[in-house]
CSV table of C-alpha atoms and ligand atoms in Angstrom, one decimal:
chain,number,residue,atom,x,y,z
A,1,UNK,CA,97.1,113.8,121.9
A,2,UNK,CA,100.3,112.6,123.7
A,3,UNK,CA,101.8,115.3,125.8
A,4,UNK,CA,105.3,114.4,124.5
A,5,UNK,CA,104.2,115.0,121.0
A,6,UNK,CA,102.6,118.4,122.1
A,7,UNK,CA,105.9,119.4,123.7
A,8,UNK,CA,107.9,118.4,120.7
A,9,UNK,CA,105.7,120.5,118.5
A,10,UNK,CA,105.9,123.5,120.8
A,11,UNK,CA,109.8,123.2,120.6
A,12,UNK,CA,109.5,123.0,117.0
A,13,UNK,CA,107.4,126.3,116.9
A,14,UNK,CA,110.2,127.9,119.0
A,15,UNK,CA,112.8,126.8,116.5
A,16,UNK,CA,110.8,128.0,113.5
A,17,UNK,CA,109.5,131.3,114.8
A,18,UNK,CA,112.2,132.2,117.4
A,19,UNK,CA,110.0,132.3,120.6
A,20,UNK,CA,107.3,130.6,122.4
A,21,UNK,CA,105.9,133.7,123.8
A,22,UNK,CA,102.2,134.2,123.1
A,23,UNK,CA,102.0,130.6,121.8
A,24,UNK,CA,98.4,129.2,121.8
A,25,UNK,CA,96.8,126.1,120.6
A,26,UNK,CA,93.6,125.9,118.7
A,27,UNK,CA,92.1,122.4,118.9
A,28,UNK,CA,89.3,120.8,116.9
A,29,UNK,CA,88.2,117.2,117.1
A,30,UNK,CA,87.5,114.7,114.3
A,31,UNK,CA,84.1,112.8,114.6
A,32,UNK,CA,82.5,109.5,114.3
A,33,UNK,CA,78.9,109.4,113.2
A,34,UNK,CA,76.9,106.9,115.1
A,35,UNK,CA,74.0,106.9,112.8
A,36,UNK,CA,72.5,109.2,110.2
A,37,UNK,CA,74.7,108.7,107.1
A,38,UNK,CA,74.1,110.8,103.9
A,39,UNK,CA,71.3,112.5,105.5
A,40,UNK,CA,72.7,115.9,106.3
A,41,UNK,CA,72.6,117.3,102.8
A,42,UNK,CA,69.0,116.2,102.6
A,43,UNK,CA,68.0,118.3,105.5
A,44,UNK,CA,67.8,115.2,107.7
A,45,UNK,CA,69.1,113.9,111.0
A,46,UNK,CA,72.5,112.8,112.1
A,47,UNK,CA,74.1,111.6,115.4
A,48,UNK,CA,77.8,112.0,115.4
A,49,UNK,CA,80.2,112.4,118.5
A,50,UNK,CA,83.6,114.2,118.5
A,51,UNK,CA,86.5,111.8,119.0
A,52,UNK,CA,89.8,112.0,120.8
A,53,UNK,CA,91.6,112.5,117.5
A,54,UNK,CA,92.1,116.0,116.7
A,55,UNK,CA,93.8,118.8,114.6
A,56,UNK,CA,95.9,121.3,116.6
A,57,UNK,CA,97.2,124.5,115.3
A,58,UNK,CA,100.0,125.9,117.5
A,59,UNK,CA,100.0,129.5,116.7
A,60,UNK,CA,100.8,133.2,117.6
A,61,UNK,CA,99.4,136.3,116.0
A,62,UNK,CA,101.6,137.8,113.4
A,63,UNK,CA,99.8,141.1,112.9
A,64,UNK,CA,102.2,142.5,110.2
A,65,UNK,CA,102.9,139.4,108.3
A,66,UNK,CA,101.3,137.0,105.9
A,67,UNK,CA,99.7,133.8,107.4
A,68,UNK,CA,102.6,131.3,107.7
A,69,UNK,CA,101.8,127.7,108.4
A,70,UNK,CA,103.9,124.6,108.5
A,71,UNK,CA,101.9,121.3,108.1
A,72,UNK,CA,103.7,118.8,110.1
A,73,UNK,CA,101.9,115.8,108.7
A,74,UNK,CA,102.7,116.9,105.1
A,75,UNK,CA,106.1,118.4,105.8
A,76,UNK,CA,105.2,121.6,103.9
A,77,UNK,CA,105.0,125.3,104.3
A,78,UNK,CA,102.3,127.6,103.1
A,79,UNK,CA,102.1,131.4,103.1
A,80,UNK,CA,99.4,133.7,102.0
A,81,UNK,CA,98.0,137.3,102.4
A,82,UNK,CA,94.7,137.8,104.0
A,83,UNK,CA,93.8,140.4,101.5
A,84,UNK,CA,94.5,138.3,98.5
A,85,UNK,CA,93.6,134.6,98.9
A,86,UNK,CA,94.0,132.3,95.8
A,87,UNK,CA,93.6,128.6,95.7
A,88,UNK,CA,96.9,126.7,95.9
A,89,UNK,CA,96.7,124.0,93.4
A,90,UNK,CA,100.1,122.3,94.6
A,91,UNK,CA,99.0,121.8,98.1
A,92,UNK,CA,95.5,120.4,98.7
A,93,UNK,CA,95.8,120.7,102.5
A,94,UNK,CA,96.4,124.5,102.4
A,95,UNK,CA,93.2,125.1,100.6
A,96,UNK,CA,91.3,124.3,103.8
A,97,UNK,CA,93.2,127.0,105.6
A,98,UNK,CA,93.0,129.5,102.8
A,99,UNK,CA,89.4,128.7,102.2
A,100,UNK,CA,88.5,129.4,105.8
A,101,UNK,CA,90.4,132.6,105.9
A,102,UNK,CA,88.7,133.7,102.6
A,103,UNK,CA,85.2,132.8,103.7
A,104,UNK,CA,85.4,134.3,107.2
A,105,UNK,CA,86.9,137.5,105.8
A,106,UNK,CA,84.2,137.8,103.2
A,107,UNK,CA,81.5,137.2,105.7
A,108,UNK,CA,82.8,140.1,107.7
A,109,UNK,CA,84.3,138.1,110.6
A,110,UNK,CA,87.5,139.7,111.8
A,111,UNK,CA,90.5,137.5,111.2
A,112,UNK,CA,94.1,138.3,111.7
A,113,UNK,CA,97.4,136.6,110.4
A,114,UNK,CA,99.1,133.9,112.4
A,115,UNK,CA,102.3,132.0,112.2
A,116,UNK,CA,101.9,128.4,113.3
A,117,UNK,CA,102.3,124.6,113.0
A,118,UNK,CA,99.5,122.4,112.2
A,119,UNK,CA,99.4,118.8,113.3
A,120,UNK,CA,96.6,116.3,113.4
A,121,UNK,CA,96.1,112.6,114.5
A,122,UNK,CA,92.7,112.2,112.7
A,123,UNK,CA,93.4,109.7,110.0
A,124,UNK,CA,93.1,111.4,106.6
A,125,UNK,CA,90.5,110.2,104.2
A,126,UNK,CA,89.2,107.6,106.7
A,127,UNK,CA,85.8,109.0,107.2
A,128,UNK,CA,86.6,110.6,110.5
A,129,UNK,CA,86.4,114.1,109.1
A,130,UNK,CA,90.0,115.3,109.3
A,131,UNK,CA,89.0,118.1,106.9
A,132,UNK,CA,86.4,119.7,109.2
A,133,UNK,CA,88.8,119.5,112.1
A,134,UNK,CA,91.5,121.3,110.1
A,135,UNK,CA,89.0,124.0,109.0
A,136,UNK,CA,87.6,124.6,112.4
A,137,UNK,CA,91.1,124.6,114.1
A,138,UNK,CA,92.5,127.1,111.6
A,139,UNK,CA,89.3,129.3,111.8
A,140,UNK,CA,89.4,129.5,115.6
A,141,UNK,CA,93.2,130.5,115.3
A,142,UNK,CA,92.6,133.2,112.9
A,143,UNK,CA,89.6,134.6,114.8
A,144,UNK,CA,91.4,134.4,118.2
A,145,UNK,CA,94.4,136.4,116.7
A,146,UNK,CA,91.9,139.1,115.8
A,147,UNK,CA,90.1,139.0,119.1
A,148,UNK,CA,86.8,138.0,117.4
A,149,UNK,CA,84.6,135.1,118.5
A,150,UNK,CA,81.9,134.2,116.0
A,151,UNK,CA,78.9,132.5,117.3
A,152,UNK,CA,79.5,128.7,117.2
A,153,UNK,CA,76.7,127.9,114.7
A,154,UNK,CA,78.0,130.7,112.3
A,155,UNK,CA,81.5,129.4,112.6
A,156,UNK,CA,80.4,125.9,111.6
A,157,UNK,CA,78.4,127.2,108.7
A,158,UNK,CA,81.3,129.3,107.4
A,159,UNK,CA,83.7,126.4,107.7
A,160,UNK,CA,81.2,124.3,105.7
A,161,UNK,CA,81.0,127.1,103.1
A,162,UNK,CA,84.8,127.2,102.9
A,163,UNK,CA,84.8,123.5,102.0
A,164,UNK,CA,81.9,123.9,99.5
A,165,UNK,CA,83.1,127.0,97.8
A,166,UNK,CA,86.8,127.1,98.1
A,167,UNK,CA,87.9,123.4,98.3
A,168,UNK,CA,85.0,122.4,96.0
A,169,UNK,CA,83.6,119.5,98.1
A,170,UNK,CA,79.9,119.7,98.4
A,171,UNK,CA,79.7,118.3,101.9
A,172,UNK,CA,76.8,118.8,104.4
A,173,UNK,CA,76.9,120.5,107.8
A,174,UNK,CA,77.5,117.5,110.1
A,175,UNK,CA,81.2,117.4,110.4
A,176,UNK,CA,81.9,121.1,111.1
A,177,UNK,CA,78.8,121.3,113.4
A,178,UNK,CA,79.9,118.5,115.7
A,179,UNK,CA,83.6,119.7,115.7
A,180,UNK,CA,82.3,122.9,117.2
A,181,UNK,CA,79.5,121.9,119.3
A,182,UNK,CA,80.4,118.5,120.7
A,183,UNK,CA,80.2,117.7,124.4
A,184,UNK,CA,82.3,115.2,126.3
A,185,UNK,CA,80.6,111.8,126.9
A,186,UNK,CA,77.7,112.8,124.7
A,187,UNK,CA,76.5,112.1,121.1
A,188,UNK,CA,74.9,115.0,119.3
A,189,UNK,CA,71.6,114.6,117.6
A,190,UNK,CA,71.4,117.3,115.0
A,191,UNK,CA,68.4,118.4,112.7
A,192,UNK,CA,70.5,119.5,109.7
A,193,UNK,CA,67.7,121.7,108.5
A,194,UNK,CA,66.8,123.8,111.6
A,195,UNK,CA,70.3,123.1,113.3
A,196,UNK,CA,68.4,122.4,116.5
A,197,UNK,CA,70.4,119.9,118.5
A,198,UNK,CA,70.3,117.8,121.5
A,199,UNK,CA,73.2,116.3,123.6
A,200,UNK,CA,72.5,112.7,124.4
A,201,UNK,CA,74.7,110.9,127.1
A,202,UNK,CA,76.6,107.8,126.2
A,203,UNK,CA,77.2,105.6,129.2
A,204,UNK,CA,80.8,104.2,128.8
A,205,UNK,CA,80.2,101.8,131.6
A,206,UNK,CA,77.7,100.0,129.4
A,207,UNK,CA,79.0,100.4,125.9
A,208,UNK,CA,82.1,101.5,124.0
A,209,UNK,CA,82.6,103.0,120.5
A,210,UNK,CA,85.2,101.2,118.5
A,211,UNK,CA,86.4,102.4,115.1
A,212,UNK,CA,88.0,100.0,112.6
A,213,UNK,CA,90.0,101.5,109.8
A,214,UNK,CA,90.0,99.2,106.7
A,215,UNK,CA,93.1,101.2,105.4
A,216,UNK,CA,91.6,101.3,102.0
A,217,UNK,CA,90.3,104.4,100.2
A,218,UNK,CA,88.6,104.0,96.8
A,219,UNK,CA,89.2,106.9,94.6
A,220,UNK,CA,85.6,107.3,93.1
A,221,UNK,CA,84.7,108.7,96.6
A,222,UNK,CA,84.1,112.4,95.8
A,223,UNK,CA,82.5,112.0,92.4
A,224,UNK,CA,80.1,109.4,93.7
A,225,UNK,CA,79.4,111.7,96.6
A,226,UNK,CA,78.3,114.4,94.3
A,227,UNK,CA,76.3,111.9,92.2
A,228,UNK,CA,74.4,110.8,95.3
A,229,UNK,CA,73.5,114.3,96.2
A,230,UNK,CA,72.3,115.0,92.7
A,231,UNK,CA,70.2,111.8,92.8
A,232,UNK,CA,68.5,112.9,96.1
A,233,UNK,CA,67.7,116.4,94.7
A,234,UNK,CA,66.3,114.8,91.7
A,235,UNK,CA,64.1,112.4,93.8
A,236,UNK,CA,62.9,115.4,96.0
A,237,UNK,CA,62.0,117.4,92.7
A,238,UNK,CA,60.0,114.5,91.2
A,239,UNK,CA,58.3,113.7,94.4
A,240,UNK,CA,57.4,117.3,94.9
A,241,UNK,CA,55.7,117.1,91.5
A,242,UNK,CA,53.6,114.2,92.8
A,243,UNK,CA,52.7,115.3,96.2
A,244,UNK,CA,53.8,119.0,96.7
A,245,UNK,CA,55.4,120.5,99.7
A,246,UNK,CA,58.7,118.6,99.3
A,247,UNK,CA,61.8,120.6,99.5
A,248,UNK,CA,64.3,118.0,100.4
A,249,UNK,CA,64.2,114.2,101.0
A,250,UNK,CA,63.8,115.2,104.7
A,251,UNK,CA,60.0,115.9,103.8
A,252,UNK,CA,59.3,112.6,102.4
A,253,UNK,CA,57.9,109.8,104.6
A,254,UNK,CA,58.2,106.0,104.0
A,255,UNK,CA,54.6,105.8,103.2
A,256,UNK,CA,54.8,108.6,100.5
A,257,UNK,CA,57.7,106.8,99.0
A,258,UNK,CA,55.7,103.5,98.8
A,259,UNK,CA,52.8,105.3,97.2
A,260,UNK,CA,54.5,107.6,94.8
A,261,UNK,CA,57.9,105.9,94.3
A,262,UNK,CA,56.8,104.7,90.8
A,263,UNK,CA,57.6,108.3,89.7
A,264,UNK,CA,61.3,107.7,90.2
A,265,UNK,CA,63.7,105.5,88.2
A,266,UNK,CA,64.6,102.3,90.2
A,267,UNK,CA,68.0,103.4,91.2
A,268,UNK,CA,66.8,106.8,92.2
A,269,UNK,CA,64.1,105.3,94.3
A,270,UNK,CA,66.6,103.2,96.1
A,271,UNK,CA,68.8,106.2,96.9
A,272,UNK,CA,65.6,108.0,98.2
A,273,UNK,CA,64.7,105.0,100.3
A,274,UNK,CA,68.0,104.9,102.0
A,275,UNK,CA,67.7,108.6,103.1
A,276,UNK,CA,64.1,108.3,104.2
A,277,UNK,CA,64.7,105.2,106.2
A,278,UNK,CA,67.9,106.5,107.6
A,279,UNK,CA,66.2,109.6,109.0
A,280,UNK,CA,63.7,107.3,110.6
A,281,UNK,CA,66.4,105.0,112.1
A,282,UNK,CA,68.3,108.1,113.4
A,283,UNK,CA,65.2,109.4,115.3
A,284,UNK,CA,64.6,105.8,116.7
A,285,UNK,CA,68.2,105.5,117.7
A,286,UNK,CA,67.9,108.8,119.7
A,287,UNK,CA,64.8,107.4,121.5
A,288,UNK,CA,66.8,104.1,122.2
A,289,UNK,CA,69.8,106.1,123.5
A,290,UNK,CA,67.6,108.1,125.9
A,291,UNK,CA,66.3,104.8,127.3
A,292,UNK,CA,69.8,103.4,127.4
A,293,UNK,CA,68.5,100.6,125.1
A,294,UNK,CA,71.8,99.8,123.4
A,295,UNK,CA,70.6,96.6,121.9
A,296,UNK,CA,68.0,98.5,119.9
A,297,UNK,CA,70.5,101.2,119.1
A,298,UNK,CA,72.9,98.5,117.6
A,299,UNK,CA,70.2,96.9,115.6
A,300,UNK,CA,69.5,100.3,114.0
A,301,UNK,CA,73.2,100.8,113.3
A,302,UNK,CA,73.2,97.3,111.5
A,303,UNK,CA,70.1,98.5,109.5
A,304,UNK,CA,72.0,101.6,108.5
A,305,UNK,CA,74.9,99.5,107.1
A,306,UNK,CA,72.5,97.3,105.0
A,307,UNK,CA,70.8,100.4,103.7
A,308,UNK,CA,74.0,102.2,102.8
A,309,UNK,CA,75.4,99.0,101.1
A,310,UNK,CA,72.2,97.9,99.2
A,311,UNK,CA,70.2,101.1,98.5
A,312,UNK,CA,72.8,103.8,98.6
A,313,UNK,CA,75.6,101.7,97.2
A,314,UNK,CA,78.5,103.6,99.0
A,315,UNK,CA,80.0,100.6,100.8
A,316,UNK,CA,82.8,98.4,99.4
A,317,UNK,CA,84.1,94.9,99.9
A,318,UNK,CA,86.6,95.8,102.7
A,319,UNK,CA,84.0,97.8,104.7
A,320,UNK,CA,81.4,94.9,104.3
A,321,UNK,CA,84.0,92.5,105.4
A,322,UNK,CA,85.0,94.5,108.4
A,323,UNK,CA,81.4,94.8,109.5
A,324,UNK,CA,80.9,91.0,109.0
A,325,UNK,CA,84.0,90.2,111.0
A,326,UNK,CA,82.8,92.5,113.8
A,327,UNK,CA,79.5,91.0,114.0
A,328,UNK,CA,81.0,87.5,114.7
A,329,UNK,CA,82.7,88.8,117.9
A,330,UNK,CA,81.1,88.6,121.3
A,331,UNK,CA,79.4,91.6,122.7
A,332,UNK,CA,79.0,93.5,119.5
A,333,UNK,CA,75.7,95.4,119.4
A,334,UNK,CA,75.9,97.1,116.1
A,335,UNK,CA,78.4,97.7,113.2
A,336,UNK,CA,78.3,99.8,110.2
A,337,UNK,CA,80.4,101.8,107.7
A,338,UNK,CA,80.9,105.5,108.6
A,339,UNK,CA,81.2,108.7,106.6
A,340,UNK,CA,81.1,109.2,103.0
A,341,UNK,CA,81.9,105.6,102.2
A,342,UNK,CA,84.1,103.7,99.5
A,343,UNK,CA,86.6,102.8,102.1
A,344,UNK,CA,87.7,104.4,105.5
A,345,UNK,CA,86.3,103.2,108.8
A,346,UNK,CA,83.5,101.3,110.4
A,347,UNK,CA,82.0,102.2,113.8
A,348,UNK,CA,81.0,99.5,116.1
A,349,UNK,CA,79.0,99.6,119.4
A,350,UNK,CA,80.4,97.0,121.7
A,351,UNK,CA,79.5,96.0,125.3
A,352,UNK,CA,82.0,97.6,127.7
A,353,UNK,CA,83.2,94.3,129.1
A,354,UNK,CA,83.9,92.9,125.7
A,355,UNK,CA,85.6,95.9,124.1
A,356,UNK,CA,89.2,94.9,125.0
A,357,UNK,CA,88.9,91.5,123.5
A,358,UNK,CA,87.0,92.7,120.5
A,359,UNK,CA,89.7,94.9,119.1
A,360,UNK,CA,92.6,92.4,118.6
A,361,UNK,CA,90.0,89.7,117.5
A,362,UNK,CA,88.4,91.8,114.8
A,363,UNK,CA,91.8,93.0,113.5
A,364,UNK,CA,93.1,89.4,113.2
A,365,UNK,CA,90.0,88.3,111.4
A,366,UNK,CA,90.3,91.3,109.0
A,367,UNK,CA,94.0,90.6,108.4
A,368,UNK,CA,93.6,87.1,107.8
A,369,UNK,CA,91.1,87.7,105.0
A,370,UNK,CA,92.7,90.7,103.3
A,371,UNK,CA,96.5,90.6,104.3
A,372,UNK,CA,95.9,94.2,105.4
A,373,UNK,CA,96.8,95.4,108.9
A,374,UNK,CA,93.8,97.5,110.0
A,375,UNK,CA,93.9,100.2,112.6
A,376,UNK,CA,91.3,99.5,115.4
A,377,UNK,CA,90.8,101.7,118.4
A,378,UNK,CA,88.3,102.8,121.0
A,379,UNK,CA,87.0,106.3,120.5
A,380,UNK,CA,86.0,108.5,123.5
A,381,UNK,CA,83.5,111.3,123.2
A,382,UNK,CA,85.2,114.6,123.7
A,383,UNK,CA,84.5,118.3,123.9
A,384,UNK,CA,84.2,120.5,120.7
A,385,UNK,CA,86.8,122.9,119.5
A,386,UNK,CA,88.6,125.4,121.8
A,387,UNK,CA,91.7,127.6,122.0
A,388,UNK,CA,94.1,127.2,124.8
A,389,UNK,CA,97.3,128.8,126.2
A,390,UNK,CA,100.2,126.4,125.4
B,401,GLA,C1,81.0,113.2,104.5
B,401,GLA,C2,80.4,114.7,104.5
B,401,GLA,C3,79.3,114.9,105.5
B,401,GLA,C4,78.3,113.8,105.3
B,401,GLA,C5,78.9,112.4,105.3
B,401,GLA,C6,77.9,111.3,104.9
B,401,GLA,O1,81.6,113.1,105.8
B,401,GLA,O2,81.5,115.6,104.8
B,401,GLA,O3,78.7,116.2,105.3
B,401,GLA,O4,77.5,114.1,104.2
B,401,GLA,O5,79.9,112.4,104.3
B,401,GLA,O6,77.0,111.2,106.0
């Protein structure tokens, strides 16, 4: 985040709260998922990296007060007491903060009130996980104010729970986990069942990660997400009846699906096939990354897009177009939609020497076809969440 912006926000903090003394900054990054989409809630594998777009909470402990937060992006205040946290139906954003405070408190993690300003430059609703960044940044502020420091994995799980139970979005663990655990210049291979993870280096002298925001967001997103989850659970249940030992689609192999897929309705079978093949692609991608075989990695990303488009059906015209435009540019190794789908961003793996030319070229091509000005930028893999003095 631009240091002038940071200084401006620190000054605003002083105007709002009368002092800068004790001012701290809690930072949590958004993420881009390189591969492993719609696998986390099936106990599968994902490979995100944290990006240099983040949510910051400029805060100071306010031991006697309620929690008081100004959301700079929304131009809104919210205020709530830690011992009586109710959902706020008027301000969707504030439920992420309230939810985190509620869930942490209920789990016995010490939290204490803060006053602060929240500001984020993770695009909202674009598939780069602004909500997880907000949850994690607020959680770390509330814990720091109380002098507590929950173990990172617990923090990630509690933030996910806040989104599931308080906000009402049934997301998996990927976004919160990477926002907490990411390492600079690395992608994170995560087993979403065991939460075992491995940091895999990304060599930016060879390849760059470029995100293209289609700037469209189709509303059916959240209901479709829950429907896809339900279809996956149904597929796992039916396959378990056939072969036994299946808890989640994570336990299903491609061969099993070929042999027993008839037990599933055609659509459910395709949903399951996406998850099963995506898990395999993600593990292959991790192997490719270890060998610095970026061509192979890119082909697996392409395969992921095809599978999300045709089998899982969570892409849309604009995402498909952005992917197609990207693939026409020199130096592109792989391109695919990212996140839940139905709009938002694509992620592209581009040879380092072609990255500069790629960005305006793909933006022009997309604009010509749609009349929409896309947002296209390179993302750098950054460190996970932390609290700093300001
Ligand atoms: C959203 C959810 C994640 C994950 C992705 C799809 O970003 O928050 O948990 O399920 O969709 O891979």
